[in-house]
Amino acid sequence: MAIPMTHLFVTILLLAAHTAFAETNMLQDLCVADLKGSKVNGYPCKDPSQVTPDDFYYIGLANAADTSNTSMGSAVTAGNVEKIPGLNMMGTSMSRIDYAPGGLNPPHLHPRASEAIFVLEGSLFVGFLTTSGKLISKHVNKGEVFAFPRALLHFQQNPNKTPASVIAAFDSQNPGTQSVGPSLFGANPPIPDDLLAKAFSLGTQEIQSIKGKFPPKK
């Protein structure tokens, strides 16, 4: 009995998808990142004989970061594969975010990861925007958790007179961060003024004024 071409095509597609997914899984116990090796899509594996416990250890999230010299009153301490080489190929990482009174982690997104935060101290106003423009927001307190879907704009604000801090967990060893303001107004080479002026219904002088607040990225 002949197999309909549609069924055959779907079967081949499913097999290809399954193979692609399977090959993203680790084929050994661990793959500690060789941070000095060539970076393609992740890091090559370190020689197993050179692996040490310190490849899986990091103390950087233990203490609050200094927020006094930041323009937004927040500081992010990353615990990704570049700080913990043992995370290579594990698909996970963490960060600590500290907020001064009135501090803000401004609207940004993580192109490669969903995020969940656990409030260590204080309370925050947090939220994210769906692609239809709906704001999903909530006030969260010490001991509570809030999740942000992958690649959606989100923020955290400390509206209080006392500091706050969270631990953030990501489902990527290197989630990446793209902040709205610096990306649009601090691009290098710069996005043309007339393009941004039209996009935001502003004058070119207003755009130039905004750009002056975001030094070009190097």
Tab-separated table of C-alpha atoms in Angstrom:
chain	number	residue	atom	x	y	z
A	1	MET	CA	0.000	0.000	0.000
A	2	ALA	CA	1.479	3.334	-1.073
A	3	ILE	CA	2.177	5.910	1.615
A	4	PRO	CA	0.654	9.345	0.814
A	5	MET	CA	3.358	11.920	0.108
A	6	THR	CA	1.971	14.222	2.827
A	7	HIS	CA	2.357	11.508	5.471
A	8	LEU	CA	5.860	10.700	4.239
A	9	PHE	CA	6.890	14.359	4.374
A	10	VAL	CA	5.517	14.796	7.925
A	11	THR	CA	7.283	11.609	9.083
A	12	ILE	CA	10.639	12.780	7.671
A	13	LEU	CA	10.142	16.202	9.254
A	14	LEU	CA	9.410	14.683	12.668
A	15	LEU	CA	12.433	12.396	12.446
A	16	ALA	CA	14.670	15.319	11.509
A	17	ALA	CA	13.330	17.420	14.378
A	18	HIS	CA	13.849	14.554	16.839
A	19	THR	CA	17.415	14.046	15.619
A	20	ALA	CA	18.220	17.751	15.888
A	21	PHE	CA	16.836	17.855	19.422
A	22	ALA	CA	18.685	14.718	20.498
A	23	GLU	CA	22.004	16.022	19.219
A	24	THR	CA	21.767	19.096	21.441
A	25	ASN	CA	21.985	16.859	24.502
A	26	MET	CA	25.344	16.126	26.104
A	27	LEU	CA	27.018	12.898	25.053
A	28	GLN	CA	29.264	12.746	28.134
A	29	ASP	CA	28.953	13.437	31.865
A	30	LEU	CA	30.229	16.992	31.619
A	31	CYS	CA	31.706	19.530	29.232
A	32	VAL	CA	33.518	22.178	31.272
A	33	ALA	CA	34.017	25.253	29.089
A	34	ASP	CA	37.488	25.905	27.772
A	35	LEU	CA	37.200	29.694	27.962
A	36	LYS	CA	40.447	30.091	26.020
A	37	GLY	CA	39.194	27.990	23.110
A	38	SER	CA	37.468	29.193	19.956
A	39	LYS	CA	33.862	30.185	20.641
A	40	VAL	CA	31.385	29.053	17.997
A	41	ASN	CA	27.977	28.322	19.539
A	42	GLY	CA	29.125	27.871	23.101
A	43	TYR	CA	32.551	26.726	24.245
A	44	PRO	CA	34.606	23.618	23.462
A	45	CYS	CA	35.114	21.096	26.245
A	46	LYS	CA	38.080	21.353	28.553
A	47	ASP	CA	40.364	18.339	28.810
A	48	PRO	CA	38.619	16.128	31.436
A	49	SER	CA	41.940	15.523	33.167
A	50	GLN	CA	42.185	19.285	33.819
A	51	VAL	CA	38.704	19.644	35.374
A	52	THR	CA	38.643	20.832	39.002
A	53	PRO	CA	35.900	21.492	41.587
A	54	ASP	CA	36.406	25.223	41.039
A	55	ASP	CA	35.023	24.812	37.502
A	56	PHE	CA	31.631	24.258	39.155
A	57	TYR	CA	31.979	26.793	41.964
A	58	TYR	CA	31.322	30.541	42.212
A	59	ILE	CA	31.029	32.794	45.253
A	60	GLY	CA	30.131	35.932	43.325
A	61	LEU	CA	26.426	35.904	44.212
A	62	ALA	CA	26.977	35.729	47.970
A	63	ASN	CA	27.206	39.466	48.616
A	64	ALA	CA	25.263	42.490	47.436
A	65	ALA	CA	26.803	44.518	44.621
A	66	ASP	CA	27.468	48.246	44.910
A	67	THR	CA	24.559	50.135	43.334
A	68	SER	CA	25.782	53.634	44.242
A	69	ASN	CA	27.679	54.205	40.998
A	70	THR	CA	24.946	53.019	38.618
A	71	SER	CA	22.610	55.377	36.798
A	72	MET	CA	19.541	53.184	37.399
A	73	GLY	CA	20.284	52.207	40.988
A	74	SER	CA	20.578	48.499	40.184
A	75	ALA	CA	23.482	46.112	39.668
A	76	VAL	CA	23.505	42.682	38.042
A	77	THR	CA	26.079	40.060	39.038
A	78	ALA	CA	26.081	37.250	36.484
A	79	GLY	CA	26.678	33.606	37.294
A	80	ASN	CA	26.819	32.329	33.725
A	81	VAL	CA	29.162	29.977	31.867
A	82	GLU	CA	31.867	32.637	31.732
A	83	LYS	CA	31.964	32.682	35.540
A	84	ILE	CA	31.131	28.997	36.095
A	85	PRO	CA	32.727	26.996	33.246
A	86	GLY	CA	31.050	23.812	34.463
A	87	LEU	CA	27.700	25.196	33.276
A	88	ASN	CA	28.769	24.648	29.671
A	89	MET	CA	26.111	22.571	27.843
A	90	MET	CA	23.910	22.433	30.960
A	91	GLY	CA	21.417	25.030	29.734
A	92	THR	CA	21.200	26.891	33.028
A	93	SER	CA	22.683	29.905	34.822
A	94	MET	CA	21.940	32.354	37.630
A	95	SER	CA	22.383	36.021	38.450
A	96	ARG	CA	21.995	38.252	41.467
A	97	ILE	CA	20.333	41.638	41.048
A	98	ASP	CA	20.609	44.295	43.746
A	99	TYR	CA	18.465	47.419	43.863
A	100	ALA	CA	19.047	50.662	45.722
A	101	PRO	CA	15.985	52.416	47.189
A	102	GLY	CA	14.068	53.603	44.135
A	103	GLY	CA	16.316	51.477	41.886
A	104	LEU	CA	15.238	50.127	38.520
A	105	ASN	CA	16.327	47.268	36.285
A	106	PRO	CA	15.005	48.969	33.127
A	107	PRO	CA	13.000	47.283	30.346
A	108	HIS	CA	15.096	44.605	28.678
A	109	LEU	CA	14.832	41.105	27.282
A	110	HIS	CA	16.833	37.885	27.247
A	111	PRO	CA	16.869	36.495	23.694
A	112	ARG	CA	17.977	33.018	24.735
A	113	ALA	CA	16.225	32.344	28.043
A	114	SER	CA	13.171	32.479	30.234
A	115	GLU	CA	13.814	33.882	33.710
A	116	ALA	CA	12.465	33.317	37.214
A	117	ILE	CA	13.382	35.559	40.136
A	118	PHE	CA	13.349	34.724	43.837
A	119	VAL	CA	13.174	37.756	46.140
A	120	LEU	CA	15.957	37.600	48.734
A	121	GLU	CA	15.260	40.905	50.450
A	122	GLY	CA	12.755	43.733	50.169
A	123	SER	CA	9.887	43.956	47.706
A	124	LEU	CA	9.635	44.881	44.045
A	125	PHE	CA	7.197	45.921	41.339
A	126	VAL	CA	7.860	43.607	38.385
A	127	GLY	CA	6.254	42.901	35.051
A	128	PHE	CA	6.544	41.922	31.402
A	129	LEU	CA	4.844	42.874	28.145
A	130	THR	CA	3.225	40.350	25.814
A	131	THR	CA	3.566	40.767	22.056
A	132	SER	CA	-0.008	42.104	22.023
A	133	GLY	CA	1.024	44.898	24.397
A	134	LYS	CA	-0.597	43.559	27.570
A	135	LEU	CA	1.269	44.354	30.793
A	136	ILE	CA	1.476	41.446	33.252
A	137	SER	CA	2.703	42.930	36.532
A	138	LYS	CA	2.720	42.303	40.264
A	139	HIS	CA	4.234	43.473	43.547
A	140	VAL	CA	6.406	40.664	44.917
A	141	ASN	CA	7.840	40.329	48.412
A	142	LYS	CA	10.657	38.489	50.165
A	143	GLY	CA	10.434	34.735	49.569
A	144	GLU	CA	8.193	35.049	46.504
A	145	VAL	CA	8.872	34.067	42.897
A	146	PHE	CA	7.940	35.677	39.575
A	147	ALA	CA	8.649	34.337	36.073
A	148	PHE	CA	9.366	36.143	32.792
A	149	PRO	CA	8.861	34.338	29.453
A	150	ARG	CA	11.737	34.065	26.997
A	151	ALA	CA	12.476	37.120	24.838
A	152	LEU	CA	9.661	39.301	26.224
A	153	LEU	CA	10.362	42.817	27.522
A	154	HIS	CA	10.367	42.923	31.313
A	155	PHE	CA	11.521	45.049	34.244
A	156	GLN	CA	11.938	45.174	38.016
A	157	GLN	CA	11.531	48.309	40.120
A	158	ASN	CA	12.198	48.913	43.797
A	159	PRO	CA	9.657	51.599	44.781
A	160	ASN	CA	10.654	51.462	48.446
A	161	LYS	CA	13.033	53.360	50.708
A	162	THR	CA	15.031	50.246	51.561
A	163	PRO	CA	17.313	48.082	49.354
A	164	ALA	CA	16.108	44.912	47.657
A	165	SER	CA	17.750	41.932	45.980
A	166	VAL	CA	16.799	38.848	43.976
A	167	ILE	CA	18.341	35.678	42.632
A	168	ALA	CA	17.449	35.101	38.980
A	169	ALA	CA	17.508	31.674	37.304
A	170	PHE	CA	17.722	31.191	33.516
A	171	ASP	CA	17.267	28.190	31.237
A	172	SER	CA	20.419	29.045	29.272
A	173	GLN	CA	24.103	29.002	30.164
A	174	ASN	CA	24.358	32.447	28.534
A	175	PRO	CA	20.913	34.121	28.307
A	176	GLY	CA	22.086	37.414	26.824
A	177	THR	CA	20.558	40.795	27.677
A	178	GLN	CA	19.256	43.500	25.382
A	179	SER	CA	18.136	46.753	27.027
A	180	VAL	CA	15.701	48.953	25.115
A	181	GLY	CA	17.268	52.378	25.622
A	182	PRO	CA	20.943	51.545	25.014
A	183	SER	CA	20.096	49.257	22.096
A	184	LEU	CA	18.070	51.857	20.207
A	185	PHE	CA	19.819	55.068	21.172
A	186	GLY	CA	23.363	53.825	21.794
A	187	ALA	CA	23.771	51.556	18.769
A	188	ASN	CA	27.120	51.491	16.978
A	189	PRO	CA	26.964	52.478	14.167
A	190	PRO	CA	24.030	54.673	15.231
A	191	ILE	CA	20.481	54.225	13.988
A	192	PRO	CA	19.651	57.270	11.825
A	193	ASP	CA	17.946	60.107	13.691
A	194	ASP	CA	15.146	60.453	11.139
A	195	LEU	CA	14.302	56.747	11.465
A	196	LEU	CA	13.982	56.949	15.248
A	197	ALA	CA	12.139	60.268	15.013
A	198	LYS	CA	9.497	58.721	12.773
A	199	ALA	CA	9.269	55.546	14.862
A	200	PHE	CA	8.638	57.481	18.089
A	201	SER	CA	6.820	60.518	16.622
A	202	LEU	CA	9.533	62.857	17.885
A	203	GLY	CA	11.705	65.544	16.343
A	204	THR	CA	15.285	64.845	15.344
A	205	GLN	CA	16.568	67.260	17.980
A	206	GLU	CA	14.683	65.311	20.651
A	207	ILE	CA	16.223	62.091	19.342
A	208	GLN	CA	19.700	63.630	19.488
A	209	SER	CA	19.023	64.731	23.056
A	210	ILE	CA	18.007	61.189	24.023
A	211	LYS	CA	21.045	59.719	22.261
A	212	GLY	CA	23.220	61.969	24.369
A	213	LYS	CA	22.141	59.969	27.409
A	214	PHE	CA	23.245	56.652	25.911
A	215	PRO	CA	26.948	56.551	24.954
A	216	PRO	CA	27.536	54.452	21.800
A	217	LYS	CA	28.388	50.833	22.456
A	218	LYS	CA	31.956	49.796	21.755
